[in-house]
Structures are given as structure tokens and as C-alpha cells.
DNA sequence: TTAGTATTGATATAACATAACATTTTTTAC
DNA sequence: GTAAAAAATGTTATGTTATATCAATACTAA
């Protein structure tokens, strides 16, 4: 991650970002109401920050943003909010980056996979069908019961590849 | 603790395991000689420590072991040795655990996948064929060029599942 | 209300990792 | 063989990520 800023995270294409954020927050509102989860100010705003950014953000980066809005200033504030959002599937953790990113298609349970550009830092999420991938097959063969998968690829995104060519 | 398939050293009897470690070190010796790599005492011993262990080990855990043998006492010692071993494919890094594990089948280039037991901490490595998995397909479709993959599953290993049942 | 539970506030520290520079060892060129 | 260059190690310091703990507050339900 050594070049510019905010790159699209949902695939590598343009989209109406503001509407996308609003929609996602609304869906989270609904989900929390339905499941009697307490979608507090800090939690909602944390999700908002990640949705707006559309980049993977570190916990301390999120915390900086929360500080600006007087929503907390100490690490546990950020980690707790992120923990809540992770548990409820609103965000994912990118292990290779020690960072967090809003889920591109929340609501449905899925095994997310991420494509991380090492040049521009953009992160794209793709759903991998749970039972067709090689990992699940290997697990099944050996009698291992998967509860969570981490599937991440690092490399060059289409945009950055193009820039090298030209 | 006995598992089938592409397992590292878990479950081997003490005698077999010793031989297995010795064999792996010998292979590393040969590889380094062939490729004119400097397989120094610290590097070789670090690989030995990981081979002997039946679990993934953190860098500071490895460092503790090196300390005991007067091979270094400060973090960079361990991280440098681990870096060398990573670069040359003798070990892998498990992102979810911030830990390192000796490769189960070094020599050949492969996309390693790991099955991590959240109960007993055992880690099994399996090779995933690079071009058949869903991740590679997704990447190819979007024009993303993969350089490195992180594929990890957390859950219950067969042994730990059995213990819950009984 | 009142007790119980969930969340937040705050301090401290644990765990993981690297930057920077000095020193030593090994390799290479002459 | 010696000197220069390169690689590895020693050392200090610091940066980064994450959690344990306990006090205070807010929400929930009897
Ligand atoms: Zn998702
Ligand atoms: Zn890019
Ligand atoms: Zn391997
Ligand atoms: Zn187990």
C-alpha cells in the first residue's frame, strides 16, 4: 500500500457510493432491530466510516476518525465496535493487512475472499461458494470441521497493471 | 493426536519424528548449497525448532528457544531468520495466528492452505492446486494478477471433534 | 424502584514487528 | 593475500496492533 487513496472495493468498478453507504446502513439498522441487537452510535458510526472509506482500515485509523467526532479515544472503543460488527457479519477482517473492511454483501452468510492490490491498497471482496472450493474439499476429506475461513490474495489490480503497461 | 493426509509433523512417533526433522534439515542443507544460500547456524536452528514443534510458533516463542541456545536474544534475530526461511519456502506464516510453521512439502512451489484447530492448536498444511480454486477464478475474471495467497481455515480437527462426542 | 445486564470510559500492559546503525563475518576482486 | 564490498549479526530504540481489568454509566426487565 504505497500510492494513492480511496479505491473502489466492490469489484474494481465505479458505483454510486453515497447511495451504497446509505443503503448498507439502513440494512444494518433493520437487521439489528430484527435481531434485537443494540446498534449504538459508536457501532453505527464505525460501520459508516468503513463503508465511506471503501478501503480496508486499521483499528487505530478507525479510532482516529471516531476521535474527531468525540465518539471515543482509546483503543478498546474501536476494537469493541469492530468486534460487534465482525460478529454480526457487517464487516470482515483482512488478516494480511491487520485491517477491517465493510462487507460487500451482508445479510447472507458467506465465505468471503479478498483480492488485495499491493500497489494501491484497494481491496475487492468476492464470495466463494462454501462447498466448491479446494479448501473445503480438503477439510471434508480429513474430517476437519470448518468454522471460519480466511481467503486472501495479494497482487496487482487491473488498474495498477494497466498503469505499468502504459 | 493422529491425523491423515498432508500433515506436518503432528502425530508421528518420537523416533519417526526425529528422522523426519533430520530429513527436512538435510533437504534444506542441500537446497541452500545448490542455490548458494547462506544457511547459517541461526537460520538452520530456527528451522529445526519449527520442525521439532508440532504447532505453529510465534516469533517470540522461537526467540525464547534461540535464547536458551545462546543464538540471539533480540527480536530482529528471530525475525531475520524467519524472514530468510519464508523467502526460501522452508516455512509459512499463518496470518490468523501471527505464527510460523515449517513447510510440509518444501522444494516444490505451492499455494499452501492451512487447517487450524481452535481447540488444540494443531495446524495441518495442504497444497491447493493454484488454478482450480475459486479464488484464482475470481481473480482471473476481474483481471487481477495474484502473487501470493493466504488460505486458512479455523475449526475443529477430527480428534477434537471425537472428544466432544465421547 | 431495583436488580441485572450490556455498554462505555480509562489505565495499563501485552503481543507482534521493524527502523536504524554499529560490528563482525563472508565473499569477491585485485 | 589483502582490500573492498556485501551479507549477516548485535544492539538499542521504537512503532504497531490488541487485550486485560476495573470503574462508571446506560439500558432492560421484574
Ligand atoms: Zn462479506
Ligand atoms: Zn491497484
Ligand atoms: Zn508448504
Ligand atoms: Zn484439535
Short mmCIF file of C-alpha atoms (C1' of nucleotides) and ligand atoms in Angstrom, two decimals:
data_model
loop_
_atom_site.label_atom_id
_atom_site.label_comp_id
_atom_site.label_asym_id
_atom_site.label_seq_id
_atom_site.Cartn_x
_atom_site.Cartn_y
_atom_site.Cartn_z
CA UNK A 1 0.00 0.00 0.00
CA UNK A 2 2.15 2.84 -1.19
CA UNK A 3 0.33 5.05 -3.63
CA UNK A 4 -2.96 6.87 -3.66
CA UNK A 5 -6.22 6.83 -1.77
CA UNK A 6 -9.76 5.57 -1.85
CA UNK A 7 -10.17 2.90 -4.45
CA UNK A 8 -13.44 1.08 -5.04
CA UNK A 9 -13.75 -2.06 -3.01
CA UNK A 10 -16.77 -3.70 -4.59
CA UNK A 11 -15.21 -5.19 -7.61
CA UNK A 12 -12.95 -2.84 -9.42
CA UNK A 13 -15.64 -0.67 -10.91
CA UNK A 14 -17.40 2.62 -10.31
CA UNK A 15 -20.68 2.89 -8.47
CA UNK A 16 -22.92 5.41 -6.72
CA UNK A 17 -21.08 5.45 -3.47
CA UNK A 18 -23.28 7.65 -1.33
CA UNK A 19 -26.36 5.65 -2.03
CA UNK A 20 -24.39 2.49 -1.42
CA UNK A 21 -23.39 3.64 2.06
CA UNK A 22 -26.87 4.79 2.95
CA UNK A 23 -28.39 1.54 1.80
CA UNK A 24 -25.91 -0.55 3.75
CA UNK A 25 -26.53 1.42 6.94
CA UNK A 26 -30.25 1.05 6.51
CA UNK A 27 -29.89 -2.68 6.08
CA UNK A 28 -27.80 -2.82 9.21
CA UNK A 29 -30.46 -0.84 11.09
CA UNK A 30 -33.11 -3.28 10.00
CA UNK A 31 -31.03 -6.32 10.76
CA UNK A 32 -30.23 -5.09 14.26
CA UNK A 33 -33.82 -4.22 15.01
CA UNK A 34 -34.97 -7.59 13.79
CA UNK A 35 -32.37 -9.42 15.86
CA UNK A 36 -32.62 -7.17 18.91
CA UNK A 37 -29.02 -6.06 18.64
CA UNK A 38 -28.03 -2.72 20.11
CA UNK A 39 -26.77 -0.74 17.19
CA UNK A 40 -25.31 2.08 19.27
CA UNK A 41 -23.92 5.37 17.99
CA UNK A 42 -20.31 4.21 18.11
CA UNK A 43 -21.11 0.95 16.35
CA UNK A 44 -23.19 2.57 13.66
CA UNK A 45 -20.67 5.30 13.06
CA UNK A 46 -17.82 2.78 12.90
CA UNK A 47 -19.66 0.89 10.20
CA UNK A 48 -20.30 4.21 8.46
CA UNK A 49 -16.62 5.07 8.50
CA UNK A 50 -15.70 1.75 6.94
CA UNK A 51 -18.47 1.99 4.37
CA UNK A 52 -17.45 5.51 3.37
CA UNK A 53 -13.80 4.65 3.11
CA UNK A 54 -14.33 1.61 0.97
CA UNK A 55 -10.77 0.78 1.85
CA UNK A 56 -9.51 -1.58 4.44
CA UNK A 57 -8.76 0.46 7.55
CA UNK A 58 -6.71 -0.36 10.60
CA UNK A 59 -8.34 -0.21 14.02
CA UNK A 60 -6.26 2.78 15.00
CA UNK A 61 -7.18 4.54 11.79
CA UNK A 62 -10.85 4.00 12.59
CA UNK A 63 -10.18 5.22 16.11
CA UNK A 64 -8.71 8.46 14.75
CA UNK A 65 -11.93 9.06 12.88
CA UNK A 66 -14.04 8.33 15.94
CA UNK A 67 -11.91 10.72 17.97
CA UNK A 68 -12.64 13.55 15.54
CA UNK A 69 -16.31 13.03 16.24
CA UNK A 70 -15.82 12.67 20.01
CA UNK A 71 -17.06 9.13 19.95
CA UNK A 72 -14.13 7.72 21.85
CA UNK A 73 -10.39 8.00 22.02
CA UNK A 74 -9.00 4.79 23.45
CA UNK A 75 -8.24 1.53 21.58
CA UNK A 76 -10.90 -0.58 23.29
CA UNK A 77 -13.59 1.73 21.91
CA UNK A 78 -12.61 0.91 18.36
CA UNK A 79 -11.89 -2.76 18.97
CA UNK A 80 -15.22 -3.28 20.70
CA UNK A 81 -17.18 -1.67 17.93
CA UNK A 82 -15.23 -3.60 15.32
CA UNK A 83 -15.78 -6.78 17.31
CA UNK A 84 -19.53 -6.22 17.30
CA UNK A 85 -19.56 -5.54 13.57
CA UNK A 86 -17.44 -8.62 12.88
CA UNK A 87 -19.61 -10.89 14.99
CA UNK A 88 -22.69 -9.78 13.16
CA UNK A 89 -21.22 -10.01 9.69
CA UNK A 90 -21.27 -6.32 8.83
CA UNK A 91 -17.54 -6.18 8.31
CA UNK A 92 -14.65 -8.53 7.67
CA UNK A 93 -11.11 -8.61 8.92
CA UNK A 94 -8.28 -8.74 6.39
CA UNK A 95 -5.60 -10.77 8.12
CA UNK A 96 -2.74 -9.82 5.85
CA UNK A 97 -3.35 -6.14 6.47
CA UNK A 98 -4.48 -6.27 10.09
CA UNK A 99 -7.36 -4.23 8.84
CA UNK A 100 -11.11 -4.16 8.54
CA UNK A 101 -13.45 -3.63 5.62
CA UNK A 102 -17.21 -3.31 5.31
CA UNK A 103 -18.87 -6.39 3.88
CA UNK A 104 -19.93 -6.04 0.27
CA UNK A 105 -22.97 -8.23 0.61
CA UNK A 106 -24.05 -8.54 4.21
CA UNK A 107 -27.13 -10.39 5.35
CA UNK A 108 -26.26 -13.66 3.69
CA UNK A 109 -23.76 -15.96 5.28
CA UNK A 110 -20.78 -16.38 3.03
CA UNK A 111 -17.12 -17.29 2.88
CA UNK A 112 -15.59 -14.02 1.79
CA UNK A 113 -12.47 -13.92 -0.33
CA UNK A 114 -10.38 -10.82 -0.87
CA UNK A 115 -8.21 -9.52 -3.66
CA UNK A 116 -5.71 -7.05 -2.25
CA UNK A 117 -3.70 -4.79 -4.54
CA UNK A 118 -0.18 -4.39 -3.20
CA UNK A 119 0.31 -1.22 -5.26
CA UNK A 120 -2.76 0.88 -4.49
CA UNK A 121 -4.14 -0.94 -1.46
CA UNK A 122 -7.59 -1.48 -2.86
CA UNK A 123 -9.49 -4.48 -1.57
CA UNK A 124 -12.15 -6.35 -3.50
CA UNK A 125 -14.46 -8.85 -1.87
CA UNK A 126 -15.80 -11.84 -3.68
CA UNK A 127 -17.95 -14.58 -2.26
CA UNK A 128 -16.61 -18.08 -2.62
CA UNK A 129 -19.20 -20.79 -2.66
CA UNK A 130 -18.66 -22.65 0.59
CA UNK A 131 -18.55 -26.19 -0.70
CA UNK A 132 -16.89 -25.93 -4.05
CA UNK A 133 -13.55 -24.53 -3.07
CA UNK A 134 -10.45 -26.59 -2.66
CA UNK A 135 -10.09 -25.73 1.00
CA UNK A 136 -13.49 -27.09 1.95
CA UNK A 137 -12.85 -30.24 -0.03
CA UNK A 138 -9.56 -30.82 1.70
CA UNK A 139 -11.18 -30.23 5.05
CA UNK A 140 -14.03 -32.61 4.37
CA UNK A 141 -11.66 -35.34 3.28
CA UNK A 142 -9.74 -35.17 6.50
CA UNK A 143 -12.76 -34.81 8.77
CA UNK A 144 -11.97 -31.27 9.75
CA UNK A 145 -14.98 -29.09 10.54
CA UNK A 146 -14.51 -25.54 9.27
CA UNK A 147 -15.98 -22.67 11.25
CA UNK A 148 -14.28 -19.75 9.60
CA UNK A 149 -12.17 -19.27 6.51
CA UNK A 150 -9.56 -16.71 5.64
CA UNK A 151 -9.07 -16.45 1.90
CA UNK A 152 -6.95 -13.60 0.66
CA UNK A 153 -4.89 -12.97 -2.43
CA UNK A 154 -2.32 -10.27 -2.82
CA UNK A 155 -1.21 -8.99 -6.20
CA UNK A 156 -1.92 -6.29 -8.79
CA UNK A 157 -5.38 -4.96 -9.53
CA UNK A 158 -6.42 -4.32 -13.14
CA UNK A 159 -5.91 -0.56 -12.80
CA UNK A 160 -2.40 -0.83 -11.47
CA UNK A 161 -1.48 -3.42 -14.11
CA UNK A 162 -2.65 -1.03 -16.80
CA UNK A 163 -0.52 1.79 -15.42
CA UNK A 164 2.58 -0.34 -15.61
CA UNK A 165 1.91 -1.14 -19.25
CA UNK A 166 1.34 2.47 -20.30
CA UNK B 1 -3.37 -36.78 18.07
CA UNK B 2 -3.21 -38.64 14.80
CA UNK B 3 -4.27 -37.23 11.52
CA UNK B 4 -4.08 -38.44 7.99
CA UNK B 5 -3.23 -36.58 4.82
CA UNK B 6 -0.78 -33.83 4.12
CA UNK B 7 0.06 -33.29 7.75
CA UNK B 8 3.20 -31.72 9.02
CA UNK B 9 4.86 -33.48 11.89
CA UNK B 10 1.82 -33.88 14.09
CA UNK B 11 1.15 -37.38 15.27
CA UNK B 12 4.37 -39.04 14.35
CA UNK B 13 6.06 -41.13 16.96
CA UNK B 14 9.09 -39.61 18.59
CA UNK B 15 11.50 -41.74 16.64
CA UNK B 16 9.86 -41.14 13.28
CA UNK B 17 9.56 -37.52 14.05
CA UNK B 18 13.25 -37.17 14.75
CA UNK B 19 14.08 -38.78 11.48
CA UNK B 20 11.57 -36.56 9.76
CA UNK B 21 13.20 -33.44 11.19
CA UNK B 22 16.62 -34.66 10.23
CA UNK B 23 15.49 -35.37 6.71
CA UNK B 24 13.92 -31.94 6.31
CA UNK B 25 17.05 -30.23 7.59
CA UNK B 26 19.16 -32.26 5.21
CA UNK B 27 16.94 -31.24 2.32
CA UNK B 28 17.29 -27.63 3.38
CA UNK B 29 21.07 -28.05 3.53
CA UNK B 30 21.11 -29.39 0.01
CA UNK B 31 18.77 -26.75 -1.33
CA UNK B 32 20.83 -23.95 0.16
CA UNK B 33 24.06 -25.36 -1.14
CA UNK B 34 22.59 -25.77 -4.59
CA UNK B 35 21.24 -22.23 -4.58
CA UNK B 36 24.21 -20.65 -2.87
CA UNK B 37 22.16 -19.53 0.10
CA UNK B 38 23.88 -18.98 3.42
CA UNK B 39 22.23 -21.44 5.75
CA UNK B 40 23.77 -20.04 8.92
CA UNK B 41 23.58 -21.55 12.39
CA UNK B 42 20.73 -19.29 13.48
CA UNK B 43 18.74 -19.94 10.34
CA UNK B 44 19.26 -23.66 10.46
CA UNK B 45 18.42 -23.89 14.13
CA UNK B 46 15.32 -21.76 13.66
CA UNK B 47 14.09 -24.18 11.03
CA UNK B 48 14.96 -27.02 13.38
CA UNK B 49 12.90 -25.50 16.17
CA UNK B 50 9.87 -25.16 13.92
CA UNK B 51 10.28 -28.65 12.56
CA UNK B 52 10.52 -30.13 16.04
CA UNK B 53 7.45 -28.31 17.28
CA UNK B 54 4.14 -29.82 16.31
CA UNK B 55 2.43 -26.45 16.34
CA UNK B 56 2.72 -23.08 14.75
CA UNK B 57 5.03 -20.90 16.83
CA UNK B 58 5.12 -17.15 17.32
CA UNK B 59 8.32 -15.25 16.60
CA UNK B 60 8.89 -14.50 20.27
CA UNK B 61 8.38 -18.15 21.13
CA UNK B 62 11.04 -19.09 18.62
CA UNK B 63 13.25 -16.36 20.04
CA UNK B 64 12.93 -17.85 23.53
CA UNK B 65 14.23 -21.12 22.19
CA UNK B 66 17.11 -19.43 20.41
CA UNK B 67 17.99 -17.60 23.62
CA UNK B 68 18.31 -20.87 25.50
CA UNK B 69 20.94 -21.90 23.00
CA UNK B 70 22.69 -18.54 23.02
CA UNK B 71 21.87 -17.93 19.40
CA UNK B 72 20.42 -14.49 19.90
CA UNK B 73 18.20 -12.67 22.29
CA UNK B 74 16.65 -9.73 20.47
CA UNK B 75 13.56 -9.74 18.22
CA UNK B 76 15.39 -8.91 14.99
CA UNK B 77 17.41 -12.12 15.31
CA UNK B 78 14.29 -14.21 15.16
CA UNK B 79 12.51 -12.11 12.57
CA UNK B 80 15.51 -12.14 10.25
CA UNK B 81 15.89 -15.88 10.44
CA UNK B 82 12.16 -16.35 9.91
CA UNK B 83 12.30 -13.92 7.01
CA UNK B 84 15.02 -15.93 5.34
CA UNK B 85 13.13 -19.17 5.83
CA UNK B 86 9.92 -17.63 4.50
CA UNK B 87 11.60 -16.20 1.42
CA UNK B 88 13.04 -19.55 0.55
CA UNK B 89 9.90 -21.54 1.16
CA UNK B 90 11.10 -23.55 4.17
CA UNK B 91 8.36 -22.20 6.38
CA UNK B 92 4.99 -20.48 6.07
CA UNK B 93 3.34 -17.73 8.02
CA UNK B 94 -0.11 -18.34 9.48
CA UNK B 95 -1.78 -14.95 9.38
CA UNK B 96 -4.60 -15.76 11.75
CA UNK B 97 -2.16 -16.82 14.44
CA UNK B 98 0.70 -14.42 13.77
CA UNK B 99 2.77 -17.54 13.77
CA UNK B 100 5.11 -19.63 11.68
CA UNK B 101 5.16 -23.28 10.75
CA UNK B 102 7.63 -25.44 8.87
CA UNK B 103 6.51 -26.32 5.36
CA UNK B 104 5.22 -29.85 4.97
CA UNK B 105 6.46 -30.28 1.45
CA UNK B 106 9.20 -27.81 0.66
CA UNK B 107 11.08 -27.75 -2.58
CA UNK B 108 8.04 -27.51 -4.81
CA UNK B 109 6.28 -24.21 -5.29
CA UNK B 110 2.77 -24.40 -3.96
CA UNK B 111 -0.18 -22.41 -2.64
CA UNK B 112 -0.37 -23.69 0.90
CA UNK B 113 -3.68 -23.95 2.73
CA UNK B 114 -3.96 -24.48 6.46
CA UNK B 115 -6.47 -26.15 8.72
CA UNK B 116 -6.15 -24.70 12.19
CA UNK B 117 -7.82 -26.39 15.15
CA UNK B 118 -9.16 -23.78 17.54
CA UNK B 119 -9.28 -26.34 20.34
CA UNK B 120 -5.87 -27.97 20.30
CA UNK B 121 -3.97 -25.52 18.10
CA UNK B 122 -2.72 -28.11 15.65
CA UNK B 123 -2.05 -26.87 12.15
CA UNK B 124 -2.25 -29.05 9.06
CA UNK B 125 -0.92 -27.94 5.72
CA UNK B 126 -2.44 -28.98 2.44
CA UNK B 127 -1.48 -27.84 -1.01
CA UNK B 128 -4.22 -26.26 -3.06
CA UNK B 129 -3.85 -26.53 -6.79
CA UNK B 130 -3.21 -22.96 -7.92
CA UNK B 131 -5.61 -22.71 -10.82
CA UNK B 132 -8.60 -24.75 -9.82
CA UNK B 133 -9.70 -22.86 -6.76
CA UNK B 134 -12.47 -20.32 -6.68
CA UNK B 135 -10.16 -17.53 -5.67
CA UNK B 136 -7.99 -17.84 -8.76
CA UNK B 137 -11.04 -18.00 -10.96
CA UNK B 138 -12.50 -14.87 -9.43
CA UNK B 139 -9.19 -13.11 -9.83
CA UNK B 140 -8.82 -14.10 -13.44
CA UNK B 141 -12.33 -12.94 -14.27
CA UNK B 142 -11.66 -9.47 -12.91
CA UNK B 143 -8.18 -9.15 -14.36
CA UNK B 144 -6.42 -9.32 -11.02
CA UNK B 145 -2.95 -10.84 -11.04
CA UNK B 146 -2.27 -12.92 -7.93
CA UNK B 147 1.21 -13.03 -6.45
CA UNK B 148 0.54 -14.63 -3.10
CA UNK B 149 -2.41 -16.34 -1.46
CA UNK B 150 -3.41 -16.71 2.16
CA UNK B 151 -5.76 -19.62 2.65
CA UNK B 152 -6.59 -20.62 6.19
CA UNK B 153 -9.50 -22.38 7.83
CA UNK B 154 -10.21 -22.42 11.52
CA UNK B 155 -12.40 -25.04 13.14
CA UNK B 156 -12.24 -28.41 14.88
CA UNK B 157 -9.82 -31.11 13.94
CA UNK B 158 -11.06 -34.73 13.75
CA UNK B 159 -9.51 -35.59 17.10
CA UNK B 160 -11.09 -32.73 18.95
CA UNK B 161 -14.46 -33.43 17.34
CA UNK B 162 -14.26 -37.01 18.56
CA UNK B 163 -13.56 -35.91 22.09
CA UNK B 164 -16.66 -33.75 22.15
CA UNK B 165 -18.80 -36.66 21.01
CA UNK B 166 -17.49 -39.10 23.59
"C1'" DT C 1 -37.64 1.01 42.07
"C1'" DT C 2 -34.36 -2.19 41.90
"C1'" DA C 3 -31.51 -5.64 40.40
"C1'" DG C 4 -29.26 -7.46 36.47
"C1'" DT C 5 -27.01 -6.92 32.09
"C1'" DA C 6 -24.75 -4.53 28.33
"C1'" DT C 7 -22.05 -0.83 27.02
"C1'" DT C 8 -18.69 2.67 27.53
"C1'" DG C 9 -14.61 5.13 29.83
"C1'" DA C 10 -9.94 4.85 31.21
"C1'" DT C 11 -5.48 2.94 32.57
"C1'" DA C 12 -2.19 -0.14 31.81
"C1'" DT C 13 0.19 -3.55 29.51
"C1'" DA C 14 0.74 -7.46 26.37
"C1'" DA C 15 1.99 -9.17 21.91
"C1'" DC C 16 3.84 -8.53 17.46
"C1'" DA C 17 7.13 -6.20 14.31
"C1'" DT C 18 10.63 -3.05 12.30
"C1'" DA C 19 13.96 1.10 11.80
"C1'" DA C 20 18.50 2.38 12.26
"C1'" DC C 21 23.17 1.90 12.93
"C1'" DA C 22 27.42 -0.45 14.71
"C1'" DT C 23 30.12 -4.62 14.38
"C1'" DT C 24 31.53 -8.91 12.61
"C1'" DT C 25 31.85 -12.42 9.09
"C1'" DT C 26 32.00 -13.95 4.43
"C1'" DT C 27 32.71 -13.25 -0.38
"C1'" DT C 28 34.81 -11.14 -4.28
"C1'" DA C 29 38.18 -8.57 -6.89
"C1'" DC C 30 42.66 -7.38 -7.46
"C1'" DG D 1 46.99 -12.39 0.49
"C1'" DT D 2 44.88 -8.15 1.08
"C1'" DA D 3 41.47 -4.75 0.48
"C1'" DA D 4 36.94 -3.56 -0.76
"C1'" DA D 5 32.25 -4.95 -0.92
"C1'" DA D 6 28.41 -7.50 0.59
"C1'" DA D 7 25.92 -10.14 3.85
"C1'" DA D 8 24.79 -11.32 8.35
"C1'" DT D 9 24.53 -10.40 13.21
"C1'" DG D 10 24.40 -7.47 17.56
"C1'" DT D 11 22.05 -3.79 19.86
"C1'" DT D 12 19.10 0.00 21.00
"C1'" DA D 13 15.09 2.00 20.38
"C1'" DT D 14 10.59 2.47 18.89
"C1'" DG D 15 6.42 1.55 16.25
"C1'" DT D 16 2.12 -1.02 15.69
"C1'" DT D 17 -1.63 -3.95 16.93
"C1'" DA D 18 -4.54 -5.87 20.54
"C1'" DT D 19 -6.34 -7.07 25.15
"C1'" DA D 20 -6.96 -7.38 30.40
"C1'" DT D 21 -9.02 -5.09 34.04
"C1'" DC D 22 -11.92 -2.38 36.66
"C1'" DA D 23 -14.93 1.71 37.29
"C1'" DA D 24 -18.85 4.28 35.64
"C1'" DT D 25 -22.92 4.69 33.06
"C1'" DA D 26 -27.00 3.32 30.38
"C1'" DC D 27 -30.38 0.20 29.22
"C1'" DT D 28 -33.77 -3.78 30.32
"C1'" DA D 29 -36.94 -6.16 32.68
"C1'" DA D 30 -39.15 -7.80 37.00
ZN1 LIG E 1 -18.81 -10.13 3.02
ZN1 LIG E 2 -4.10 -1.35 -7.58
ZN1 LIG E 3 4.28 -25.63 2.27
ZN1 LIG E 4 -7.78 -30.27 17.69
#
